Coordinates of C-alpha atoms in Angstrom, one line a residue:
Chain A
M29 CA 8.7 66.6 18.7
N30 CA 11.7 67.1 16.4
K31 CA 10.6 64.1 14.4
M32 CA 7.1 65.6 13.9
K33 CA 8.6 68.9 12.8
L34 CA 10.8 67.1 10.3
I35 CA 7.8 65.2 8.9
N36 CA 5.7 68.3 8.7
T37 CA 8.4 70.3 6.9
T38 CA 9.1 67.4 4.5
L39 CA 5.4 67.2 3.7
I40 CA 5.1 70.9 2.9
L41 CA 8.3 70.9 0.8
L42 CA 7.1 67.9 -1.0
F43 CA 3.8 69.5 -1.6
L44 CA 5.4 72.7 -3.0
C45 CA 7.9 71.0 -5.2
L46 CA 6.0 67.9 -6.4
L47 CA 4.6 69.2 -9.7
P48 CA 4.6 72.4 -11.6
N49 CA 0.8 72.6 -11.6
I50 CA -0.3 74.7 -8.7
G51 CA -3.9 75.7 -8.5
K52 CA -6.4 78.0 -6.9
A53 CA -6.8 77.9 -3.2
Q54 CA -9.8 76.4 -1.4
Q55 CA -11.1 76.7 2.1
Y56 CA -12.1 73.7 4.2
T57 CA -15.6 75.0 3.9
G58 CA -15.9 74.1 0.3
I59 CA -16.0 77.6 -1.0
S60 CA -13.2 79.9 -2.3
G61 CA -11.0 81.8 0.1
L62 CA -7.6 81.6 1.6
I63 CA -7.1 78.9 4.3
H64 CA -9.1 79.9 7.3
V65 CA -9.7 83.5 6.2
P66 CA -12.5 84.3 3.7
S67 CA -11.7 86.3 0.6
G68 CA -13.4 88.6 -1.9
E69 CA -12.6 86.2 -4.8
M70 CA -15.0 83.7 -6.2
N71 CA -14.7 80.4 -8.0
H72 CA -15.5 80.3 -11.7
E73 CA -19.1 80.1 -12.7
G74 CA -20.1 76.4 -13.0
D75 CA -17.4 75.1 -10.7
A76 CA -18.4 72.1 -8.6
V77 CA -16.2 70.7 -5.9
I78 CA -16.4 67.6 -3.7
G79 CA -13.6 67.0 -1.2
A80 CA -12.3 66.3 2.2
H81 CA -9.9 68.1 4.6
F82 CA -7.9 67.0 7.5
L83 CA -8.3 69.4 10.4
N84 CA -5.7 69.6 13.1
K85 CA -7.1 69.8 16.6
N86 CA -5.5 73.1 16.9
M87 CA -7.7 74.5 14.2
M88 CA -10.9 73.3 15.8
P89 CA -13.3 75.3 17.9
D90 CA -12.8 75.0 21.6
V91 CA -16.2 73.5 22.2
G92 CA -18.0 70.7 20.4
F93 CA -15.1 68.7 19.2
L94 CA -13.9 67.3 22.6
Y95 CA -13.7 63.7 23.7
Q96 CA -13.3 63.2 27.5
G97 CA -12.3 66.8 27.7
E98 CA -9.6 66.7 25.0
K99 CA -9.6 68.1 21.5
Y100 CA -8.9 65.6 18.7
N101 CA -7.8 65.7 15.1
T102 CA -10.7 65.2 12.7
F103 CA -11.7 65.8 9.1
D104 CA -14.5 67.3 7.2
Y105 CA -16.0 66.6 3.8
Y106 CA -18.0 68.9 1.6
V107 CA -19.7 69.6 -1.7
G108 CA -19.7 73.1 -3.2
L109 CA -21.1 74.8 -6.3
T110 CA -20.8 78.1 -8.0
P111 CA -24.1 78.4 -9.9
F112 CA -23.4 82.0 -10.9
S113 CA -20.3 84.0 -11.0
W114 CA -21.6 86.0 -7.9
L115 CA -22.8 83.1 -5.8
E116 CA -21.2 80.1 -4.1
L117 CA -22.9 77.5 -2.0
S118 CA -21.5 74.6 0.0
L119 CA -22.5 71.9 2.4
V120 CA -19.9 70.6 4.9
C121 CA -19.9 67.7 7.4
T122 CA -17.3 67.7 10.2
E123 CA -16.8 64.4 11.9
R124 CA -17.2 64.2 15.7
I125 CA -16.4 61.3 18.0
R126 CA -19.1 60.3 20.4
E127 CA -17.8 57.1 21.9
K128 CA -14.7 54.8 21.9
D129 CA -14.4 51.3 23.0
E130 CA -11.8 50.1 25.5
Q131 CA -9.2 49.6 22.8
G132 CA -9.6 53.2 21.7
N133 CA -11.5 52.4 18.5
I134 CA -14.3 54.8 17.6
I135 CA -17.6 53.0 17.7
K136 CA -20.0 56.0 17.6
W137 CA -19.8 59.0 15.3
S138 CA -21.8 62.1 14.7
K139 CA -21.4 65.0 12.3
D140 CA -21.7 68.7 12.5
R141 CA -23.4 69.8 9.3
Y142 CA -23.4 73.4 8.1
A143 CA -24.2 75.2 4.8
S144 CA -22.2 78.1 3.6
I145 CA -23.2 80.9 1.2
K146 CA -21.0 83.6 -0.3
I147 CA -22.2 86.4 -2.5
Q148 CA -20.0 88.8 -4.4
P149 CA -21.8 92.1 -5.0
L150 CA -18.8 93.8 -6.4
K151 CA -16.3 92.4 -8.9
E152 CA -12.7 93.5 -8.8
G153 CA -11.9 96.5 -10.9
K154 CA -8.8 98.3 -12.0
Y155 CA -8.9 100.6 -9.0
Y156 CA -11.1 98.9 -6.5
P157 CA -11.2 95.4 -4.9
S158 CA -13.7 92.7 -5.2
L159 CA -16.1 92.5 -2.3
A160 CA -17.9 89.5 -0.9
I161 CA -20.1 88.8 2.0
G162 CA -20.7 85.3 3.4
C163 CA -22.1 83.2 6.1
N164 CA -21.4 79.8 7.5
D165 CA -24.1 77.6 9.0
I166 CA -26.8 79.8 7.5
W167 CA -29.6 77.3 7.9
T168 CA -29.2 76.7 11.6
A169 CA -28.6 80.4 12.2
A170 CA -31.8 81.3 10.4
F171 CA -34.0 79.0 12.4
Y172 CA -32.3 78.1 15.7
K173 CA -29.9 80.8 16.6
D174 CA -31.8 81.6 19.8
Q175 CA -31.7 78.1 21.1
P176 CA -28.5 77.7 23.2
L177 CA -28.3 73.9 22.8
I178 CA -28.2 74.0 19.1
Q179 CA -24.8 73.6 17.7
L180 CA -23.4 76.6 15.9
Y181 CA -19.7 75.8 16.0
Y182 CA -18.9 77.4 12.7
M183 CA -21.6 80.0 12.4
N184 CA -20.1 83.3 11.3
L185 CA -20.8 86.3 9.2
H186 CA -18.0 88.0 7.2
V187 CA -17.3 90.6 4.6
A188 CA -14.1 90.4 2.7
A189 CA -12.3 92.5 0.1
T190 CA -9.5 91.3 -2.2
K191 CA -7.3 93.3 -4.6
H192 CA -4.7 91.9 -6.9
F193 CA -1.5 93.6 -8.1
K194 CA 0.4 92.3 -11.1
F195 CA 4.1 92.9 -11.7
S196 CA 6.4 91.0 -14.1
G197 CA 3.7 88.4 -14.6
N198 CA 3.5 87.7 -10.9
E199 CA 0.4 88.4 -9.0
L200 CA 0.1 89.6 -5.4
G201 CA -3.2 89.5 -3.7
V202 CA -4.2 91.3 -0.6
T203 CA -7.2 90.3 1.4
V204 CA -8.8 92.1 4.3
A205 CA -11.9 90.8 6.0
Y206 CA -14.1 91.5 9.0
R207 CA -15.5 88.4 10.6
Y208 CA -18.0 87.8 13.4
Y209 CA -18.5 84.4 15.0
Y210 CA -21.8 83.9 16.8
R211 CA -20.5 81.7 19.7
N212 CA -18.3 83.3 22.3
Y213 CA -15.8 80.4 22.3
N214 CA -14.9 81.4 18.7
E215 CA -14.4 85.1 19.5
K216 CA -10.6 84.7 19.1
W217 CA -11.3 84.6 15.3
N218 CA -13.5 87.7 15.4
G219 CA -12.5 91.1 14.1
V220 CA -10.2 92.2 11.3
V221 CA -8.4 89.3 9.6
G222 CA -6.5 89.0 6.4
G223 CA -3.8 87.6 4.3
I224 CA -1.6 87.9 1.2
T225 CA -1.3 85.5 -1.7
F226 CA 1.4 85.2 -4.3
R227 CA 0.9 83.7 -7.7
P228 CA 4.3 83.3 -9.4
A229 CA 4.6 83.9 -13.1
F230 CA 6.2 80.5 -13.7
F231 CA 3.4 78.8 -11.7
P232 CA 0.4 80.8 -13.0
Q233 CA -2.0 78.2 -11.6
G234 CA -0.9 78.4 -8.1
R235 CA -0.7 80.5 -5.0
L236 CA 1.3 80.7 -1.8
I237 CA -0.7 82.0 1.1
A238 CA 0.1 83.7 4.4
E239 CA -2.7 84.8 6.6
Y240 CA -3.6 85.9 10.1
T241 CA -6.9 84.5 11.4
G242 CA -7.1 86.9 14.4
N243 CA -5.5 84.4 16.7
E244 CA -2.8 82.6 14.7
F245 CA -0.7 82.7 11.6
L246 CA -1.0 80.2 8.8
L247 CA 1.2 79.4 5.8
G248 CA 0.0 77.3 3.0
A249 CA -0.2 76.5 -0.7
D250 CA -2.5 75.0 -3.2
M251 CA -2.0 72.7 -6.2
L252 CA -4.2 71.7 -9.1
L253 CA -3.4 68.4 -10.7
W254 CA -4.7 67.3 -14.1
Q255 CA -7.2 70.2 -14.0
H256 CA -9.5 68.3 -11.6
L257 CA -7.7 67.4 -8.4
R258 CA -7.0 70.2 -6.1
L259 CA -4.8 69.9 -3.1
Q260 CA -4.1 72.3 -0.2
A261 CA -1.8 72.1 2.8
S262 CA -1.0 74.6 5.5
L263 CA 0.9 75.0 8.7
K264 CA -0.6 76.7 11.7
D265 CA 1.9 78.6 13.7
F266 CA 4.6 76.7 11.7
K267 CA 3.8 73.5 13.5
Y268 CA 0.4 72.0 12.9
V269 CA -0.5 70.6 9.6
N270 CA -3.9 70.9 7.9
A271 CA -4.4 69.4 4.4
G272 CA -7.1 68.5 2.0
L273 CA -8.0 67.5 -1.5
C274 CA -11.0 67.9 -3.7
L275 CA -12.2 67.0 -7.1
Q276 CA -13.2 69.9 -9.2
F277 CA -15.3 70.1 -12.3
N278 CA -16.7 72.9 -14.4
L279 CA -20.2 72.0 -15.2
L280 CA -20.3 74.5 -18.1
G281 CA -17.4 72.5 -19.7
K282 CA -15.0 75.4 -19.5
K283 CA -11.3 74.9 -18.7
Y284 CA -9.4 77.2 -16.5
K285 CA -5.8 77.3 -15.5
Y286 CA -6.7 78.0 -11.9
Chain B
M11 CA -42.2 34.3 1.9
Y12 CA -39.7 32.5 -0.3
R13 CA -42.5 31.4 -2.6
H14 CA -44.0 34.9 -2.8
N15 CA -40.6 36.4 -3.8
S16 CA -40.1 33.7 -6.4
I17 CA -43.6 34.4 -7.9
R18 CA -42.9 38.1 -7.9
L19 CA -39.5 37.7 -9.5
G20 CA -40.9 35.4 -12.1
F21 CA -43.7 37.8 -12.9
I22 CA -41.2 40.6 -13.5
A23 CA -39.0 38.5 -15.6
A24 CA -41.9 37.3 -17.7
V25 CA -43.0 40.9 -18.4
F26 CA -39.5 41.8 -19.5
L27 CA -39.2 38.7 -21.6
A28 CA -42.6 39.1 -23.2
L29 CA -41.9 42.7 -24.1
F30 CA -38.4 41.8 -25.4
L31 CA -39.8 39.1 -27.7
R32 CA -42.7 41.3 -28.7
V33 CA -40.3 44.0 -29.9
G34 CA -38.1 41.5 -31.6
Q35 CA -40.8 41.3 -34.3
P36 CA -40.6 44.5 -36.5
K37 CA -44.1 44.3 -37.7
A38 CA -45.4 44.7 -34.2
I39 CA -43.8 48.1 -33.6
G40 CA -46.1 51.1 -33.9
Q41 CA -45.6 53.2 -37.0
T42 CA -44.0 56.4 -35.7
S43 CA -40.9 58.4 -36.4
S44 CA -38.8 56.5 -34.0
P45 CA -40.5 53.6 -32.3
G46 CA -38.4 51.2 -30.3
I47 CA -37.7 49.8 -26.9
D48 CA -34.9 50.8 -24.6
F49 CA -33.6 48.6 -21.8
F50 CA -31.5 50.4 -19.3
S51 CA -30.3 50.3 -15.8
G52 CA -28.9 52.7 -13.3
V53 CA -28.2 52.8 -9.6
D54 CA -30.5 54.2 -6.9
F55 CA -28.3 55.5 -4.2
N56 CA -29.7 56.5 -0.8
F57 CA -28.1 57.4 2.4
R58 CA -29.3 58.7 5.7
D59 CA -27.8 59.9 8.9
I60 CA -30.2 59.2 11.7
N61 CA -28.2 57.3 14.3
Y62 CA -24.8 57.2 16.0
E63 CA -24.0 53.6 15.4
T64 CA -23.1 54.0 11.8
Q65 CA -21.7 56.9 9.7
Y66 CA -24.6 56.5 7.3
D67 CA -27.3 53.9 6.5
L68 CA -27.1 52.9 2.9
L69 CA -29.6 51.7 0.4
I70 CA -28.1 50.9 -3.0
R71 CA -30.3 49.3 -5.6
L72 CA -30.0 48.5 -9.3
T73 CA -32.8 50.0 -11.3
P74 CA -33.2 47.9 -14.5
G75 CA -36.1 49.2 -16.6
F76 CA -37.5 49.6 -20.0
K77 CA -39.3 52.1 -22.1
W78 CA -41.3 51.0 -25.1
N79 CA -42.0 53.9 -27.3
M80 CA -44.9 52.7 -29.5
G81 CA -45.2 55.9 -31.5
N82 CA -47.4 58.9 -31.4
H83 CA -46.0 59.4 -27.9
W84 CA -47.6 56.3 -26.5
Q85 CA -45.2 54.6 -24.1
I86 CA -45.1 51.6 -21.8
A87 CA -42.5 51.8 -19.1
G88 CA -41.4 49.5 -16.3
Q89 CA -38.7 49.3 -13.7
A90 CA -37.6 46.9 -11.0
M91 CA -35.5 47.6 -7.9
I92 CA -32.9 45.1 -7.0
P93 CA -31.3 45.8 -3.6
I94 CA -27.5 45.4 -3.4
V95 CA -26.9 47.0 0.0
N96 CA -29.9 47.5 2.3
Q97 CA -29.5 49.1 5.7
Y98 CA -33.0 50.6 5.5
G99 CA -35.0 47.7 6.7
E100 CA -37.5 45.1 5.7
A101 CA -39.5 47.4 3.5
Y102 CA -36.7 47.5 1.0
K103 CA -35.8 43.9 1.0
G104 CA -36.2 41.7 -2.1
V105 CA -36.7 42.5 -5.7
Q106 CA -39.6 44.9 -6.3
L107 CA -41.5 46.0 -9.2
N108 CA -41.1 49.8 -8.9
M109 CA -43.1 50.9 -11.9
L110 CA -45.2 49.5 -14.8
D111 CA -47.5 51.9 -16.6
V112 CA -48.7 53.0 -19.9
S113 CA -48.8 56.7 -20.9
K114 CA -49.8 59.0 -23.7
E115 CA -48.6 62.5 -24.3
F116 CA -50.5 65.0 -26.5
H117 CA -51.3 68.6 -26.7
I118 CA -54.3 70.8 -27.5
K119 CA -52.9 74.0 -28.8
N120 CA -50.5 75.1 -26.1
L121 CA -51.9 72.9 -23.4
Y122 CA -49.7 69.8 -23.0
L123 CA -51.1 66.8 -21.3
K124 CA -49.8 63.4 -20.2
T125 CA -52.0 60.7 -19.0
T126 CA -50.7 57.6 -17.2
A127 CA -52.2 54.5 -15.8
G128 CA -50.6 51.6 -14.0
I129 CA -48.2 51.0 -11.1
F130 CA -46.2 54.0 -10.0
N131 CA -43.3 54.3 -7.6
Q132 CA -43.8 55.2 -3.9
N133 CA -45.9 51.9 -3.7
R134 CA -48.9 53.4 -5.5
Y135 CA -51.0 52.5 -8.5
G136 CA -53.8 54.4 -10.2
L137 CA -54.4 57.1 -12.8
D138 CA -52.4 60.2 -13.3
L139 CA -52.8 63.4 -15.4
K140 CA -50.1 66.0 -15.9
A141 CA -50.7 69.3 -17.6
F142 CA -48.3 72.0 -18.7
M143 CA -49.3 75.2 -20.3
P144 CA -46.6 77.6 -21.5
L145 CA -48.0 81.1 -21.6
C146 CA -44.8 82.7 -23.0
D147 CA -41.1 81.9 -23.3
W148 CA -40.5 82.6 -19.7
F149 CA -43.6 81.6 -17.8
A150 CA -45.8 78.4 -17.7
L151 CA -48.5 76.9 -15.6
E152 CA -48.4 73.3 -14.5
G153 CA -50.6 70.9 -12.7
Q154 CA -50.9 67.3 -11.7
A155 CA -53.7 65.2 -10.5
G156 CA -53.9 61.6 -9.5
W157 CA -56.3 59.0 -8.2
V158 CA -54.2 56.4 -6.4
G159 CA -54.2 53.5 -4.0
W160 CA -51.5 51.5 -2.1
L161 CA -49.7 48.6 -3.7
I162 CA -47.0 47.3 -1.4
M163 CA -44.9 44.4 -2.5
S164 CA -42.3 44.1 0.3
P165 CA -42.1 42.5 2.8
K166 CA -45.7 41.4 2.1
W167 CA -48.1 42.0 -0.7
W168 CA -50.8 44.5 0.3
F169 CA -53.0 46.9 -1.6
S170 CA -55.9 49.2 -1.1
R171 CA -58.6 50.5 -3.3
P172 CA -57.7 53.7 -5.2
N173 CA -59.3 56.1 -2.8
H174 CA -56.9 59.0 -2.5
F175 CA -56.9 62.1 -4.7
V176 CA -53.7 64.0 -4.9
W177 CA -53.0 67.2 -6.8
T178 CA -50.5 70.0 -7.3
V179 CA -50.6 73.3 -9.1
G180 CA -47.8 75.7 -9.8
G181 CA -45.9 78.0 -12.1
D182 CA -42.6 77.9 -13.8
F183 CA -40.4 80.9 -14.6
Y184 CA -37.5 80.4 -16.9
I185 CA -34.6 82.8 -17.5
P186 CA -32.9 81.7 -20.7
Q187 CA -29.9 84.0 -20.3
W188 CA -28.9 82.2 -17.1
N189 CA -30.5 78.8 -17.9
T190 CA -32.2 79.2 -14.6
Q191 CA -35.7 78.0 -13.7
F192 CA -37.9 78.8 -10.7
R193 CA -40.6 76.4 -9.9
C194 CA -43.3 77.1 -7.4
T195 CA -45.9 74.4 -6.5
A196 CA -48.5 73.7 -3.9
G197 CA -50.9 70.9 -3.4
K198 CA -52.1 67.8 -1.5
Y199 CA -49.6 65.0 -1.5
L200 CA -49.4 61.2 -1.0
Y201 CA -49.5 61.2 2.8
R202 CA -52.6 63.4 2.9
D203 CA -50.5 66.4 3.7
F204 CA -50.7 69.8 2.3
G205 CA -47.6 71.8 1.3
C206 CA -45.8 74.1 -1.0
E207 CA -42.4 74.2 -2.5
V208 CA -40.1 76.7 -4.2
E209 CA -37.2 75.3 -6.2
V210 CA -34.5 77.1 -8.1
M211 CA -32.8 75.1 -10.8
R212 CA -29.6 76.0 -12.5
H213 CA -29.1 74.1 -15.7
F214 CA -25.6 73.4 -16.8
N215 CA -24.2 71.2 -19.6
H216 CA -25.5 67.7 -18.7
T217 CA -26.1 68.7 -15.1
T218 CA -28.8 70.5 -13.2
A219 CA -28.3 71.7 -9.6
T220 CA -31.3 72.8 -7.6
V221 CA -31.9 74.3 -4.2
Y222 CA -35.4 74.1 -2.7
G223 CA -37.3 75.1 0.3
R224 CA -40.7 73.8 1.3
W225 CA -43.4 73.9 3.9
N226 CA -45.5 71.0 4.9
S227 CA -48.7 70.9 7.0
I228 CA -47.4 68.0 9.2
E229 CA -43.6 68.4 9.3
G230 CA -43.1 72.1 8.9
F231 CA -40.2 73.7 7.1
D232 CA -37.5 71.9 5.3
G233 CA -35.1 72.4 2.5
G234 CA -32.2 70.9 0.6
F235 CA -30.8 70.4 -2.9
R236 CA -31.0 68.1 -5.8
L237 CA -28.5 67.1 -8.4
I238 CA -29.4 65.6 -11.8
V239 CA -26.5 64.4 -13.9
T240 CA -27.1 62.9 -17.3
I241 CA -25.0 59.8 -17.9
P242 CA -22.8 59.3 -21.0
P243 CA -22.5 58.2 -23.8
Y244 CA -24.1 61.4 -25.2
H245 CA -23.9 60.2 -28.8
R246 CA -26.2 57.2 -29.3
K247 CA -27.5 55.2 -32.2
H248 CA -31.2 54.4 -32.1
R249 CA -32.3 50.9 -33.1
A250 CA -35.5 49.0 -32.6
V251 CA -34.0 47.5 -29.4
N252 CA -31.5 49.5 -27.4
I253 CA -29.5 48.6 -24.4
R254 CA -28.0 51.5 -22.6
P255 CA -27.2 53.0 -19.1
A256 CA -29.9 55.0 -17.5
S257 CA -30.2 58.5 -18.9
N258 CA -29.6 60.3 -15.6
W259 CA -28.5 60.0 -12.0
R260 CA -30.4 62.0 -9.5
I261 CA -29.8 62.6 -5.9
S262 CA -32.0 64.6 -3.5
Y263 CA -30.8 65.9 -0.2
T264 CA -33.1 67.1 2.6
V265 CA -31.9 68.9 5.7
M266 CA -34.5 67.7 8.2
Y267 CA -35.0 64.2 6.9
N268 CA -38.7 64.8 6.5
Q269 CA -39.1 61.9 4.3
F270 CA -42.9 62.1 4.1
S271 CA -43.1 65.7 3.2
N272 CA -44.5 66.8 -0.1
I273 CA -44.0 63.4 -1.6
M274 CA -45.4 62.7 -5.1
Y275 CA -45.1 59.5 -7.1
R276 CA -43.3 59.3 -10.4
T277 CA -44.7 57.7 -13.5
D278 CA -41.6 57.5 -15.6
P279 CA -38.5 55.5 -14.6
E280 CA -36.2 58.3 -15.7
E281 CA -38.4 61.3 -14.7
N282 CA -36.4 64.2 -13.3
E283 CA -36.5 67.9 -12.7
R284 CA -34.2 68.7 -15.6
D285 CA -36.3 67.2 -18.3
G286 CA -39.7 67.8 -16.8
W287 CA -42.7 65.6 -17.6
F288 CA -42.8 65.8 -21.4
S289 CA -40.7 64.6 -24.3
R290 CA -38.3 67.0 -25.8
D291 CA -39.7 66.6 -29.3
L292 CA -43.2 67.5 -28.1
L293 CA -42.6 70.4 -25.8
Q294 CA -40.0 73.1 -26.5
W295 CA -39.8 75.1 -23.3
G296 CA -37.4 75.7 -20.5
S297 CA -34.4 73.4 -20.5
H298 CA -35.7 71.8 -23.7
T299 CA -34.5 74.9 -25.5
M300 CA -30.9 74.3 -24.4
E301 CA -28.5 72.1 -26.3
P302 CA -29.7 68.5 -26.1
D303 CA -27.9 66.2 -23.8
F304 CA -28.1 63.3 -26.2
I305 CA -27.5 63.3 -29.9
I306 CA -29.3 60.3 -31.2
T307 CA -28.8 59.0 -34.7
E308 CA -31.3 56.7 -36.3
K309 CA -29.9 53.3 -37.3
T310 CA -32.1 52.1 -40.2
K311 CA -32.1 49.0 -42.2
P312 CA -29.9 48.9 -45.4
I313 CA -31.6 50.1 -48.6
K314 CA -31.5 47.8 -51.5
P315 CA -30.2 49.5 -54.7
T316 CA -32.9 49.9 -57.4
E317 CA -32.2 49.5 -61.1
K318 CA -32.0 53.3 -61.4
T319 CA -29.5 53.7 -58.7
E320 CA -27.5 50.8 -60.0
Q321 CA -27.2 52.5 -63.3
T322 CA -26.2 55.8 -61.9
E323 CA -24.4 55.3 -58.7
P324 CA -24.4 51.9 -57.0
T325 CA -24.7 51.9 -53.3
E326 CA -22.2 49.7 -51.5
S327 CA -22.8 50.6 -47.9
T328 CA -24.8 48.2 -45.9
E329 CA -25.9 50.7 -43.3
Q330 CA -27.0 54.3 -43.5
E331 CA -27.4 56.8 -40.8
Q332 CA -30.0 59.3 -41.4
N333 CA -32.7 61.4 -39.7
E334 CA -30.6 62.9 -37.0
Q335 CA -32.9 63.3 -34.1
N336 CA -32.1 64.9 -30.8
E337 CA -33.8 63.5 -27.8
T338 CA -33.3 63.8 -24.1
H339 CA -34.3 60.9 -22.0

């Protein structure tokens, strides 16, 4: 266990200190946000992302991602697009194990697909926060929500507000959100959730993140390399690592620092 | 089977070779502003997730093709499909002639028409008519009608008489401030199904992303997205014979894998939702009013200096670039 802790800590420190380019955060859902908590911010208009995220078993829902009664580490991959400054869309596939052979090799897979949408009706002003509403698994929720056998592992509705405060070139962001998961086994993440972000003046492209998901605390950071490669890593309850990377392009040809 | 494949491959190669040799003679080219023939190839990438044994079934094919612009918007186009990875089954095995047709674009006032005859994709052949009528800068009517039959080349040759009439009608709304287009269509499609579809397209620089929803009389509701990315180089020189990559890469995703819903054939190897049916220099509407994807410079033959020019200013250059023309393929 101590060895694992040492590896985790080393990974995070390496991640934070590797390069001076630190970028905007991402969620494992392919749309903007903190780590597990949605935010009122949006990506830039024209941003397209394609990426993958390692998901620790402790971050997974308690149902649906079990093999022989035990949760397992897995990953997801996604594509996302911000067609307008007020709209984000994404499609996510999370890998599931269906069968292993006697040696423990996975021989049958399946995927849980869901689409996410996020709309920002109110942009951040000088005295008021940005406001966004969103939904995961909107397609399934729209057509199959009354069928108990249909998978809705990630289906949730949320509304989030984010306000940024600047001081000495630094930026402190405060996010408060209300979230409702459709399935009872995810109710631990229901209710008021939130987090804070810190964007240092000497790393204007980056953020450090601390958040409360309703059930656990997460610490993390993001990094943008060469304007196109975005990384994110986080620790859940100071123990369990989640990490991901994605390629990011602005289809309008604009260049942003973060 | 081997013999049939050889005959088919030989036939495709002969068509390509004949056209190549034909174009190699400058006098044979039609007298238009920019006649010429383009040889190109892209990759047709397909994947599906319908079983637990594999992550995805893959179908990857090379798509070599040509477009012979004969002038006055006459065009002969052809395309073959060469499978590289095939996990889709026998129907996609072997080299196939995907398309070989002749088309003509013209307009009568603000009614733009395109007629096509020949072999289309989706294993069909026949006649096709496309119509597009812009009523104002932001609204246009469109329609398509075809009289088609089956022409299957793999795993066995098989064809039917052209006995199936397909059609679609619809309208297009374009919002230039957002480079956004709404397309609503309804009609009778290739599998004798009726359906309708609403598609929202957001045009970016060199990329178009769309989200669509549709209803079909056989398979019900479905939806998905499409992505069309134009492929560099974006600055090109146009000669009588051009060899280039395909103009665009297109992927279409459907949620329900209703692969026979609202399916219509294509008559152009590089047809896509971003460019529409008509040439950019003929129809200036919708995405054709945006900055062009490709800047094409005419590459002409050297001009011999006349006596007059020798006396005044001798020309030493052997090549001149003129008549800048913007086209989107």
